PDB file of C-alpha atoms in Angstrom:
ATOM      1  CA  UNK A   1     -14.455 258.042  27.611  1.00  0.00           C
ATOM      2  CA  UNK A   2     -13.897 255.876  24.103  1.00  0.00           C
ATOM      3  CA  UNK A   3     -10.620 255.164  25.858  1.00  0.00           C
ATOM      4  CA  UNK A   4     -12.378 251.514  27.502  1.00  0.00           C
ATOM      5  CA  UNK A   5     -12.494 248.525  25.977  1.00  0.00           C
ATOM      6  CA  UNK A   6     -13.920 246.145  28.008  1.00  0.00           C
ATOM      7  CA  UNK A   7     -12.410 242.840  26.942  1.00  0.00           C
ATOM      8  CA  UNK A   8      -8.988 244.389  29.000  1.00  0.00           C
ATOM      9  CA  UNK A   9     -11.254 243.256  31.777  1.00  0.00           C
ATOM     10  CA  UNK A  10     -13.477 240.311  30.366  1.00  0.00           C
ATOM     11  CA  UNK A  11     -14.584 237.744  32.698  1.00  0.00           C
ATOM     12  CA  UNK A  12     -13.010 239.019  35.980  1.00  0.00           C
ATOM     13  CA  UNK A  13     -14.703 239.072  39.023  1.00  0.00           C
ATOM     14  CA  UNK A  14     -17.648 242.425  38.480  1.00  0.00           C
ATOM     15  CA  UNK A  15     -18.502 240.253  35.776  1.00  0.00           C
ATOM     16  CA  UNK A  16     -19.304 236.927  37.489  1.00  0.00           C
ATOM     17  CA  UNK A  17     -21.470 239.654  39.908  1.00  0.00           C
ATOM     18  CA  UNK A  18     -23.122 241.746  36.933  1.00  0.00           C
ATOM     19  CA  UNK A  19     -24.233 238.495  34.657  1.00  0.00           C
ATOM     20  CA  UNK A  20     -24.668 235.857  36.854  1.00  0.00           C
ATOM     21  CA  UNK A  21     -27.244 238.928  38.323  1.00  0.00           C
ATOM     22  CA  UNK A  22     -28.776 239.386  34.723  1.00  0.00           C
ATOM     23  CA  UNK A  23     -29.497 235.967  34.302  1.00  0.00           C
ATOM     24  CA  UNK A  24     -32.176 235.451  36.594  1.00  0.00           C
ATOM     25  CA  UNK A  25     -33.294 238.487  36.424  1.00  0.00           C
ATOM     26  CA  UNK A  26     -34.598 238.081  32.863  1.00  0.00           C
ATOM     27  CA  UNK A  27     -34.358 234.094  33.025  1.00  0.00           C
ATOM     28  CA  UNK A  28     -37.875 234.905  35.439  1.00  0.00           C
ATOM     29  CA  UNK A  29     -38.796 238.347  33.353  1.00  0.00           C
ATOM     30  CA  UNK A  30     -38.961 235.308  30.876  1.00  0.00           C
ATOM     31  CA  UNK A  31     -41.506 232.911  32.539  1.00  0.00           C
ATOM     32  CA  UNK A  32     -44.424 235.602  32.091  1.00  0.00           C
ATOM     33  CA  UNK A  33     -45.784 234.749  28.131  1.00  0.00           C
ATOM     34  CA  UNK A  34     -45.404 238.636  28.036  1.00  0.00           C
ATOM     35  CA  UNK A  35     -43.003 239.763  25.722  1.00  0.00           C
ATOM     36  CA  UNK A  36     -39.971 241.923  27.080  1.00  0.00           C
ATOM     37  CA  UNK A  37     -36.762 244.191  25.465  1.00  0.00           C
ATOM     38  CA  UNK A  38     -33.200 244.079  27.163  1.00  0.00           C
ATOM     39  CA  UNK A  39     -31.806 246.813  26.554  1.00  0.00           C
ATOM     40  CA  UNK A  40     -27.961 247.269  27.837  1.00  0.00           C
ATOM     41  CA  UNK A  41     -25.982 251.086  27.532  1.00  0.00           C
ATOM     42  CA  UNK A  42     -22.787 249.881  27.020  1.00  0.00           C
ATOM     43  CA  UNK A  43     -23.403 246.760  25.179  1.00  0.00           C
ATOM     44  CA  UNK A  44     -19.075 246.597  24.536  1.00  0.00           C
ATOM     45  CA  UNK A  45     -17.966 243.798  22.591  1.00  0.00           C
ATOM     46  CA  UNK A  46     -20.626 241.118  22.339  1.00  0.00           C
ATOM     47  CA  UNK A  47     -18.107 238.803  23.305  1.00  0.00           C
ATOM     48  CA  UNK A  48     -14.624 238.002  23.620  1.00  0.00           C
ATOM     49  CA  UNK A  49     -11.637 235.791  23.566  1.00  0.00           C
ATOM     50  CA  UNK A  50      -9.668 235.545  26.515  1.00  0.00           C
ATOM     51  CA  UNK A  51      -6.229 234.918  24.990  1.00  0.00           C
ATOM     52  CA  UNK A  52      -6.408 237.803  22.813  1.00  0.00           C
ATOM     53  CA  UNK A  53      -3.893 240.264  23.446  1.00  0.00           C
ATOM     54  CA  UNK A  54      -6.671 242.825  24.938  1.00  0.00           C
ATOM     55  CA  UNK A  55      -8.182 239.629  27.140  1.00  0.00           C
ATOM     56  CA  UNK A  56      -4.842 238.805  28.167  1.00  0.00           C
ATOM     57  CA  UNK A  57      -2.712 242.089  29.224  1.00  0.00           C
ATOM     58  CA  UNK A  58      -4.220 241.335  32.790  1.00  0.00           C
ATOM     59  CA  UNK A  59      -5.772 238.113  32.629  1.00  0.00           C
ATOM     60  CA  UNK A  60      -8.739 239.528  34.918  1.00  0.00           C
ATOM     61  CA  UNK A  61     -10.515 236.444  34.440  1.00  0.00           C
ATOM     62  CA  UNK A  62      -7.497 234.536  35.847  1.00  0.00           C
ATOM     63  CA  UNK A  63      -9.533 235.486  39.115  1.00  0.00           C
ATOM     64  CA  UNK A  64     -12.743 236.074  37.363  1.00  0.00           C
ATOM     65  CA  UNK A  65     -14.472 233.022  35.714  1.00  0.00           C
ATOM     66  CA  UNK A  66     -11.590 230.558  35.465  1.00  0.00           C
ATOM     67  CA  UNK A  67     -11.857 230.968  39.959  1.00  0.00           C
ATOM     68  CA  UNK A  68     -15.171 229.015  39.149  1.00  0.00           C
ATOM     69  CA  UNK A  69     -14.260 226.672  35.732  1.00  0.00           C
ATOM     70  CA  UNK A  70     -13.462 223.218  37.553  1.00  0.00           C
ATOM     71  CA  UNK A  71     -15.682 224.672  41.018  1.00  0.00           C
ATOM     72  CA  UNK A  72     -17.543 221.880  43.064  1.00  0.00           C
ATOM     73  CA  UNK A  73     -20.428 222.315  44.744  1.00  0.00           C
ATOM     74  CA  UNK A  74     -21.597 225.372  43.176  1.00  0.00           C
ATOM     75  CA  UNK A  75     -24.587 227.568  44.370  1.00  0.00           C
ATOM     76  CA  UNK A  76     -27.113 226.839  42.082  1.00  0.00           C
ATOM     77  CA  UNK A  77     -27.351 230.596  40.182  1.00  0.00           C
ATOM     78  CA  UNK A  78     -23.960 229.754  39.792  1.00  0.00           C
ATOM     79  CA  UNK A  79     -23.953 226.884  38.077  1.00  0.00           C
ATOM     80  CA  UNK A  80     -26.554 228.320  35.660  1.00  0.00           C
ATOM     81  CA  UNK A  81     -24.463 231.293  34.896  1.00  0.00           C
ATOM     82  CA  UNK A  82     -21.433 229.071  33.486  1.00  0.00           C
ATOM     83  CA  UNK A  83     -23.611 226.600  32.138  1.00  0.00           C
ATOM     84  CA  UNK A  84     -24.209 229.166  29.936  1.00  0.00           C
ATOM     85  CA  UNK A  85     -20.439 230.326  29.824  1.00  0.00           C
ATOM     86  CA  UNK A  86     -19.847 226.697  28.195  1.00  0.00           C
ATOM     87  CA  UNK A  87     -22.435 227.353  25.127  1.00  0.00           C
ATOM     88  CA  UNK A  88     -18.850 229.447  25.110  1.00  0.00           C
ATOM     89  CA  UNK A  89     -16.077 226.928  24.894  1.00  0.00           C
ATOM     90  CA  UNK A  90     -17.995 223.863  23.706  1.00  0.00           C
ATOM     91  CA  UNK A  91     -15.446 221.969  23.950  1.00  0.00           C
ATOM     92  CA  UNK A  92     -14.636 221.807  27.263  1.00  0.00           C
ATOM     93  CA  UNK A  93     -12.060 224.258  27.957  1.00  0.00           C
ATOM     94  CA  UNK A  94     -12.446 227.756  28.783  1.00  0.00           C
ATOM     95  CA  UNK A  95     -11.360 229.964  26.035  1.00  0.00           C
ATOM     96  CA  UNK A  96     -14.411 232.651  25.439  1.00  0.00           C
ATOM     97  CA  UNK A  97     -15.790 235.048  27.329  1.00  0.00           C
ATOM     98  CA  UNK A  98     -20.315 235.912  26.812  1.00  0.00           C
ATOM     99  CA  UNK A  99     -20.877 239.814  27.246  1.00  0.00           C
ATOM    100  CA  UNK A 100     -23.693 239.951  28.808  1.00  0.00           C
ATOM    101  CA  UNK A 101     -25.088 240.715  24.989  1.00  0.00           C
ATOM    102  CA  UNK A 102     -24.500 237.167  23.992  1.00  0.00           C
ATOM    103  CA  UNK A 103     -26.352 236.581  27.100  1.00  0.00           C
ATOM    104  CA  UNK A 104     -29.153 238.740  26.823  1.00  0.00           C
ATOM    105  CA  UNK A 105     -29.930 237.382  23.413  1.00  0.00           C
ATOM    106  CA  UNK A 106     -29.398 233.562  24.825  1.00  0.00           C
ATOM    107  CA  UNK A 107     -32.744 234.327  26.789  1.00  0.00           C
ATOM    108  CA  UNK A 108     -34.674 235.847  23.934  1.00  0.00           C
ATOM    109  CA  UNK A 109     -38.051 234.430  22.813  1.00  0.00           C
ATOM    110  CA  UNK A 110     -39.478 235.040  19.133  1.00  0.00           C
ATOM    111  CA  UNK A 111     -41.209 237.741  20.621  1.00  0.00           C
ATOM    112  CA  UNK A 112     -38.315 239.411  22.738  1.00  0.00           C
ATOM    113  CA  UNK A 113     -36.427 242.380  21.556  1.00  0.00           C
ATOM    114  CA  UNK A 114     -32.834 242.968  22.664  1.00  0.00           C
ATOM    115  CA  UNK A 115     -32.093 246.410  21.508  1.00  0.00           C
ATOM    116  CA  UNK A 116     -28.087 248.110  21.718  1.00  0.00           C
ATOM    117  CA  UNK A 117     -25.643 250.746  22.682  1.00  0.00           C
ATOM    118  CA  UNK A 118     -21.510 251.041  22.299  1.00  0.00           C
ATOM    119  CA  UNK A 119     -19.883 254.127  21.860  1.00  0.00           C
ATOM    120  CA  UNK A 120     -16.455 253.206  21.403  1.00  0.00           C
ATOM    121  CA  UNK A 121     -16.253 252.670  16.984  1.00  0.00           C
ATOM    122  CA  UNK A 122     -14.204 248.983  17.702  1.00  0.00           C
ATOM    123  CA  UNK A 123     -16.291 247.382  19.244  1.00  0.00           C
ATOM    124  CA  UNK A 124     -19.560 248.857  18.227  1.00  0.00           C
ATOM    125  CA  UNK A 125     -18.440 246.961  14.923  1.00  0.00           C
ATOM    126  CA  UNK A 126     -16.857 243.413  16.595  1.00  0.00           C
ATOM    127  CA  UNK A 127     -20.610 243.913  18.352  1.00  0.00           C
ATOM    128  CA  UNK A 128     -22.771 243.672  14.914  1.00  0.00           C
ATOM    129  CA  UNK A 129     -20.415 241.147  13.551  1.00  0.00           C
ATOM    130  CA  UNK A 130     -21.954 239.237  16.989  1.00  0.00           C
ATOM    131  CA  UNK A 131     -25.474 239.184  15.607  1.00  0.00           C
ATOM    132  CA  UNK A 132     -24.687 239.243  11.850  1.00  0.00           C
ATOM    133  CA  UNK A 133     -28.128 237.063  11.047  1.00  0.00           C
ATOM    134  CA  UNK A 134     -29.821 237.877  13.832  1.00  0.00           C
ATOM    135  CA  UNK A 135     -32.412 239.710  12.297  1.00  0.00           C
ATOM    136  CA  UNK A 136     -35.154 243.233  13.543  1.00  0.00           C
ATOM    137  CA  UNK A 137     -34.867 241.002  17.430  1.00  0.00           C
ATOM    138  CA  UNK A 138     -31.385 242.505  17.372  1.00  0.00           C
ATOM    139  CA  UNK A 139     -31.366 246.292  16.518  1.00  0.00           C
ATOM    140  CA  UNK A 140     -27.178 247.411  17.559  1.00  0.00           C
ATOM    141  CA  UNK A 141     -26.945 251.647  17.759  1.00  0.00           C
ATOM    142  CA  UNK A 142     -23.514 252.714  17.843  1.00  0.00           C
ATOM    143  CA  UNK A 143     -24.000 256.003  20.574  1.00  0.00           C
ATOM    144  CA  UNK A 144     -24.863 256.927  23.733  1.00  0.00           C
ATOM    145  CA  UNK A 145     -27.049 254.562  25.359  1.00  0.00           C
ATOM    146  CA  UNK A 146     -28.580 256.564  27.863  1.00  0.00           C
ATOM    147  CA  UNK A 147     -29.566 258.679  24.482  1.00  0.00           C
ATOM    148  CA  UNK A 148     -31.001 255.784  23.510  1.00  0.00           C
ATOM    149  CA  UNK A 149     -33.255 255.015  26.881  1.00  0.00           C
ATOM    150  CA  UNK A 150     -35.077 258.712  25.889  1.00  0.00           C
ATOM    151  CA  UNK A 151     -36.181 257.030  23.223  1.00  0.00           C
ATOM    152  CA  UNK A 152     -36.842 253.688  23.714  1.00  0.00           C
ATOM    153  CA  UNK A 153     -38.238 254.137  27.160  1.00  0.00           C
ATOM    154  CA  UNK A 154     -41.397 253.471  28.268  1.00  0.00           C
ATOM    155  CA  UNK A 155     -40.862 250.027  25.139  1.00  0.00           C
ATOM    156  CA  UNK A 156     -43.958 248.816  23.584  1.00  0.00           C
ATOM    157  CA  UNK A 157     -44.341 245.595  25.361  1.00  0.00           C
ATOM    158  CA  UNK A 158     -44.517 247.820  29.386  1.00  0.00           C
ATOM    159  CA  UNK A 159     -41.764 245.010  30.321  1.00  0.00           C
ATOM    160  CA  UNK A 160     -38.124 245.268  30.317  1.00  0.00           C
ATOM    161  CA  UNK A 161     -34.629 245.413  31.387  1.00  0.00           C
ATOM    162  CA  UNK A 162     -32.138 247.827  31.812  1.00  0.00           C
ATOM    163  CA  UNK A 163     -28.603 246.540  32.548  1.00  0.00           C
ATOM    164  CA  UNK A 164     -26.650 250.020  33.139  1.00  0.00           C
ATOM    165  CA  UNK A 165     -22.415 249.997  33.050  1.00  0.00           C
ATOM    166  CA  UNK A 166     -20.688 252.579  31.779  1.00  0.00           C
ATOM    167  CA  UNK A 167     -17.015 252.636  32.111  1.00  0.00           C
ATOM    168  CA  UNK A 168     -16.881 255.338  35.414  1.00  0.00           C
ATOM    169  CA  UNK A 169     -13.401 255.885  33.626  1.00  0.00           C
ATOM    170  CA  UNK A 170     -15.470 259.844  33.951  1.00  0.00           C
ATOM    171  CA  UNK A 171     -16.562 261.782  36.781  1.00  0.00           C
ATOM    172  CA  UNK A 172     -19.525 262.543  34.392  1.00  0.00           C
ATOM    173  CA  UNK A 173     -19.748 258.655  34.256  1.00  0.00           C
ATOM    174  CA  UNK A 174     -21.119 259.542  38.095  1.00  0.00           C
ATOM    175  CA  UNK A 175     -23.848 261.719  37.073  1.00  0.00           C
ATOM    176  CA  UNK A 176     -24.653 260.826  34.642  1.00  0.00           C
ATOM    177  CA  UNK A 177     -26.094 257.448  35.366  1.00  0.00           C
ATOM    178  CA  UNK A 178     -27.631 258.766  38.572  1.00  0.00           C
ATOM    179  CA  UNK A 179     -29.106 262.207  36.200  1.00  0.00           C
ATOM    180  CA  UNK A 180     -30.055 258.589  33.656  1.00  0.00           C
ATOM    181  CA  UNK A 181     -32.465 256.930  35.740  1.00  0.00           C
ATOM    182  CA  UNK A 182     -33.636 258.950  37.380  1.00  0.00           C
ATOM    183  CA  UNK A 183     -35.174 260.190  34.259  1.00  0.00           C
ATOM    184  CA  UNK A 184     -36.222 256.889  32.857  1.00  0.00           C
ATOM    185  CA  UNK A 185     -37.577 256.098  36.235  1.00  0.00           C
ATOM    186  CA  UNK A 186     -40.118 259.120  35.569  1.00  0.00           C
ATOM    187  CA  UNK A 187     -40.470 257.527  31.888  1.00  0.00           C
ATOM    188  CA  UNK A 188     -40.764 253.955  32.351  1.00  0.00           C
ATOM    189  CA  UNK A 189     -41.268 253.739  36.130  1.00  0.00           C
ATOM    190  CA  UNK A 190     -41.963 249.466  36.361  1.00  0.00           C
ATOM    191  CA  UNK A 191     -38.435 249.109  34.562  1.00  0.00           C
ATOM    192  CA  UNK A 192     -36.097 247.272  36.286  1.00  0.00           C
ATOM    193  CA  UNK A 193     -33.541 248.710  35.903  1.00  0.00           C
ATOM    194  CA  UNK A 194     -29.666 247.152  36.737  1.00  0.00           C
ATOM    195  CA  UNK A 195     -27.468 248.794  37.307  1.00  0.00           C
ATOM    196  CA  UNK A 196     -23.193 247.779  37.838  1.00  0.00           C
ATOM    197  CA  UNK A 197     -21.145 250.296  39.455  1.00  0.00           C
ATOM    198  CA  UNK A 198     -16.889 249.398  40.874  1.00  0.00           C
ATOM    199  CA  UNK A 199     -15.663 249.618  44.575  1.00  0.00           C
ATOM    200  CA  UNK A 200     -13.149 252.690  44.355  1.00  0.00           C
ATOM    201  CA  UNK A 201     -11.439 254.224  47.045  1.00  0.00           C
ATOM    202  CA  UNK A 202     -12.904 258.262  44.816  1.00  0.00           C
ATOM    203  CA  UNK A 203     -15.588 259.670  46.496  1.00  0.00           C
ATOM    204  CA  UNK A 204     -17.448 259.857  43.634  1.00  0.00           C
ATOM    205  CA  UNK A 205     -17.385 255.947  44.123  1.00  0.00           C
ATOM    206  CA  UNK A 206     -18.129 255.428  47.210  1.00  0.00           C
ATOM    207  CA  UNK A 207     -20.750 258.339  47.207  1.00  0.00           C
ATOM    208  CA  UNK A 208     -22.943 256.571  44.831  1.00  0.00           C
ATOM    209  CA  UNK A 209     -25.132 254.089  46.114  1.00  0.00           C
ATOM    210  CA  UNK A 210     -26.613 256.955  48.591  1.00  0.00           C
ATOM    211  CA  UNK A 211     -27.039 258.805  45.161  1.00  0.00           C
ATOM    212  CA  UNK A 212     -28.931 255.761  43.775  1.00  0.00           C
ATOM    213  CA  UNK A 213     -30.934 255.339  47.568  1.00  0.00           C
ATOM    214  CA  UNK A 214     -32.481 258.351  46.634  1.00  0.00           C
ATOM    215  CA  UNK A 215     -34.019 258.522  43.745  1.00  0.00           C
ATOM    216  CA  UNK A 216     -36.872 257.231  45.323  1.00  0.00           C
ATOM    217  CA  UNK A 217     -38.078 253.842  44.609  1.00  0.00           C
ATOM    218  CA  UNK A 218     -40.209 252.057  46.735  1.00  0.00           C
ATOM    219  CA  UNK A 219     -38.157 248.326  45.824  1.00  0.00           C
ATOM    220  CA  UNK A 220     -34.217 247.748  45.336  1.00  0.00           C
ATOM    221  CA  UNK A 221     -31.599 245.657  46.057  1.00  0.00           C
ATOM    222  CA  UNK A 222     -28.269 246.577  46.975  1.00  0.00           C
ATOM    223  CA  UNK A 223     -25.361 243.805  45.977  1.00  0.00           C
ATOM    224  CA  UNK A 224     -22.009 244.026  46.399  1.00  0.00           C
ATOM    225  CA  UNK A 225     -19.159 241.330  46.358  1.00  0.00           C
ATOM    226  CA  UNK A 226     -15.466 242.831  47.842  1.00  0.00           C
ATOM    227  CA  UNK A 227     -12.857 240.411  46.951  1.00  0.00           C
ATOM    228  CA  UNK A 228     -10.302 242.166  49.065  1.00  0.00           C
ATOM    229  CA  UNK A 229      -9.656 245.142  51.078  1.00  0.00           C
ATOM    230  CA  UNK A 230      -9.893 249.439  50.003  1.00  0.00           C
ATOM    231  CA  UNK A 231      -6.434 249.369  49.190  1.00  0.00           C
ATOM    232  CA  UNK A 232      -3.235 251.911  50.983  1.00  0.00           C
ATOM    233  CA  UNK A 233      -2.625 254.303  48.014  1.00  0.00           C
ATOM    234  CA  UNK A 234      -6.159 254.690  47.209  1.00  0.00           C
ATOM    235  CA  UNK A 235      -5.801 252.611  43.493  1.00  0.00           C
ATOM    236  CA  UNK A 236      -8.125 250.006  41.984  1.00  0.00           C
ATOM    237  CA  UNK A 237     -10.833 248.401  42.081  1.00  0.00           C
ATOM    238  CA  UNK A 238     -11.297 246.610  45.464  1.00  0.00           C
ATOM    239  CA  UNK A 239     -14.567 245.048  43.732  1.00  0.00           C
ATOM    240  CA  UNK A 240     -18.297 246.406  41.982  1.00  0.00           C
ATOM    241  CA  UNK A 241     -22.157 246.985  43.823  1.00  0.00           C
ATOM    242  CA  UNK A 242     -25.402 246.394  41.306  1.00  0.00           C
ATOM    243  CA  UNK A 243     -27.881 248.371  42.520  1.00  0.00           C
ATOM    244  CA  UNK A 244     -31.096 246.610  40.808  1.00  0.00           C
ATOM    245  CA  UNK A 245     -34.415 248.638  41.196  1.00  0.00           C
ATOM    246  CA  UNK A 246     -37.756 246.576  40.744  1.00  0.00           C
ATOM    247  CA  UNK A 247     -35.988 243.020  41.092  1.00  0.00           C
ATOM    248  CA  UNK A 248     -37.477 240.015  41.106  1.00  0.00           C
ATOM    249  CA  UNK A 249     -39.598 239.393  44.359  1.00  0.00           C
ATOM    250  CA  UNK A 250     -37.250 235.459  43.556  1.00  0.00           C
ATOM    251  CA  UNK A 251     -32.881 237.653  43.570  1.00  0.00           C
ATOM    252  CA  UNK A 252     -32.787 238.365  47.386  1.00  0.00           C
ATOM    253  CA  UNK A 253     -33.206 234.835  48.106  1.00  0.00           C
ATOM    254  CA  UNK A 254     -31.205 233.344  45.271  1.00  0.00           C
ATOM    255  CA  UNK A 255     -27.999 236.405  45.991  1.00  0.00           C
ATOM    256  CA  UNK A 256     -28.107 235.852  50.303  1.00  0.00           C
ATOM    257  CA  UNK A 257     -27.529 231.799  48.883  1.00  0.00           C
ATOM    258  CA  UNK A 258     -24.587 232.935  46.027  1.00  0.00           C
ATOM    259  CA  UNK A 259     -22.859 235.607  47.554  1.00  0.00           C
ATOM    260  CA  UNK A 260     -21.011 234.369  50.567  1.00  0.00           C
ATOM    261  CA  UNK A 261     -19.599 230.961  48.352  1.00  0.00           C
ATOM    262  CA  UNK A 262     -18.928 233.950  45.526  1.00  0.00           C
ATOM    263  CA  UNK A 263     -16.708 236.059  48.439  1.00  0.00           C
ATOM    264  CA  UNK A 264     -14.954 233.243  49.786  1.00  0.00           C
ATOM    265  CA  UNK A 265     -14.369 231.692  45.903  1.00  0.00           C
ATOM    266  CA  UNK A 266     -13.257 235.054  44.379  1.00  0.00           C
ATOM    267  CA  UNK A 267     -10.275 236.406  47.523  1.00  0.00           C
ATOM    268  CA  UNK A 268      -8.483 237.934  46.228  1.00  0.00           C
ATOM    269  CA  UNK A 269      -6.827 239.102  50.152  1.00  0.00           C
ATOM    270  CA  UNK A 270      -7.755 239.945  54.098  1.00  0.00           C
ATOM    271  CA  UNK A 271     -10.667 242.004  53.040  1.00  0.00           C
ATOM    272  CA  UNK A 272     -13.042 239.618  50.766  1.00  0.00           C
ATOM    273  CA  UNK A 273     -16.704 240.014  51.986  1.00  0.00           C
ATOM    274  CA  UNK A 274     -20.504 240.240  50.501  1.00  0.00           C
ATOM    275  CA  UNK A 275     -22.993 243.148  51.629  1.00  0.00           C
ATOM    276  CA  UNK A 276     -27.361 243.033  50.523  1.00  0.00           C
ATOM    277  CA  UNK A 277     -28.932 245.776  51.021  1.00  0.00           C
ATOM    278  CA  UNK A 278     -32.387 246.011  50.407  1.00  0.00           C
ATOM    279  CA  UNK A 279     -36.660 247.974  50.161  1.00  0.00           C
ATOM    280  CA  UNK A 280     -39.376 246.592  49.277  1.00  0.00           C
ATOM    281  CA  UNK A 281     -42.661 248.615  48.448  1.00  0.00           C
TER     282      UNK A 281
END
């Protein structure tokens, strides 16, 4: 599990979906005066150089954020997402990509806090460098984010967004996210939880959305972005999804307006499509 480095995949189609939704939720939470926390259980390195050896090995960003960089007539949420990416690229060339911790940090007010967990030793050090000088507002822990949730929830302000996006390199990750979410919801039922998951042929991946629906949340959204048809050979990720518990009431309409354009712009072959389903109390 500790072999995974997100730098190989930074800025790909899955990051576009995940980070666009992260920004929409965090911005909504910031509209109310009460403080809130953002907790990232698998934070990664914080930000990524797209000309690095890691990022260029697969260059997945070219078919992700790279497709949107010079696109015109984008939906409002996609424009907003790109504006944040451009903050890290002030000279107009796409050279760096912000991870979820960096994006979350831009939306914090003085009273808000960011709690980050990362198990990979190298990425944890990079994360520390990314937030050097951030002070007590940002706390970084080299360790298991699921264990961290048990200590943090419920957070003192009783308002929080919990982002969960493990590598899913092992079958145990699929069980861990279900158990972790189940436990978190018992400790903090009013929290907003955003879980990213890959779309793969393997059964544990295909079964995960239904397992999440059976957790008993009364208010949820499940958004998927498929960039190509499922591979016949059974290898490779062909899309990804975000399962959000207690989403902002505005998010469904935003995704209805945004996902069709993303499915078109990020298509890598026949079978590209999106889905959006949900339930509200």
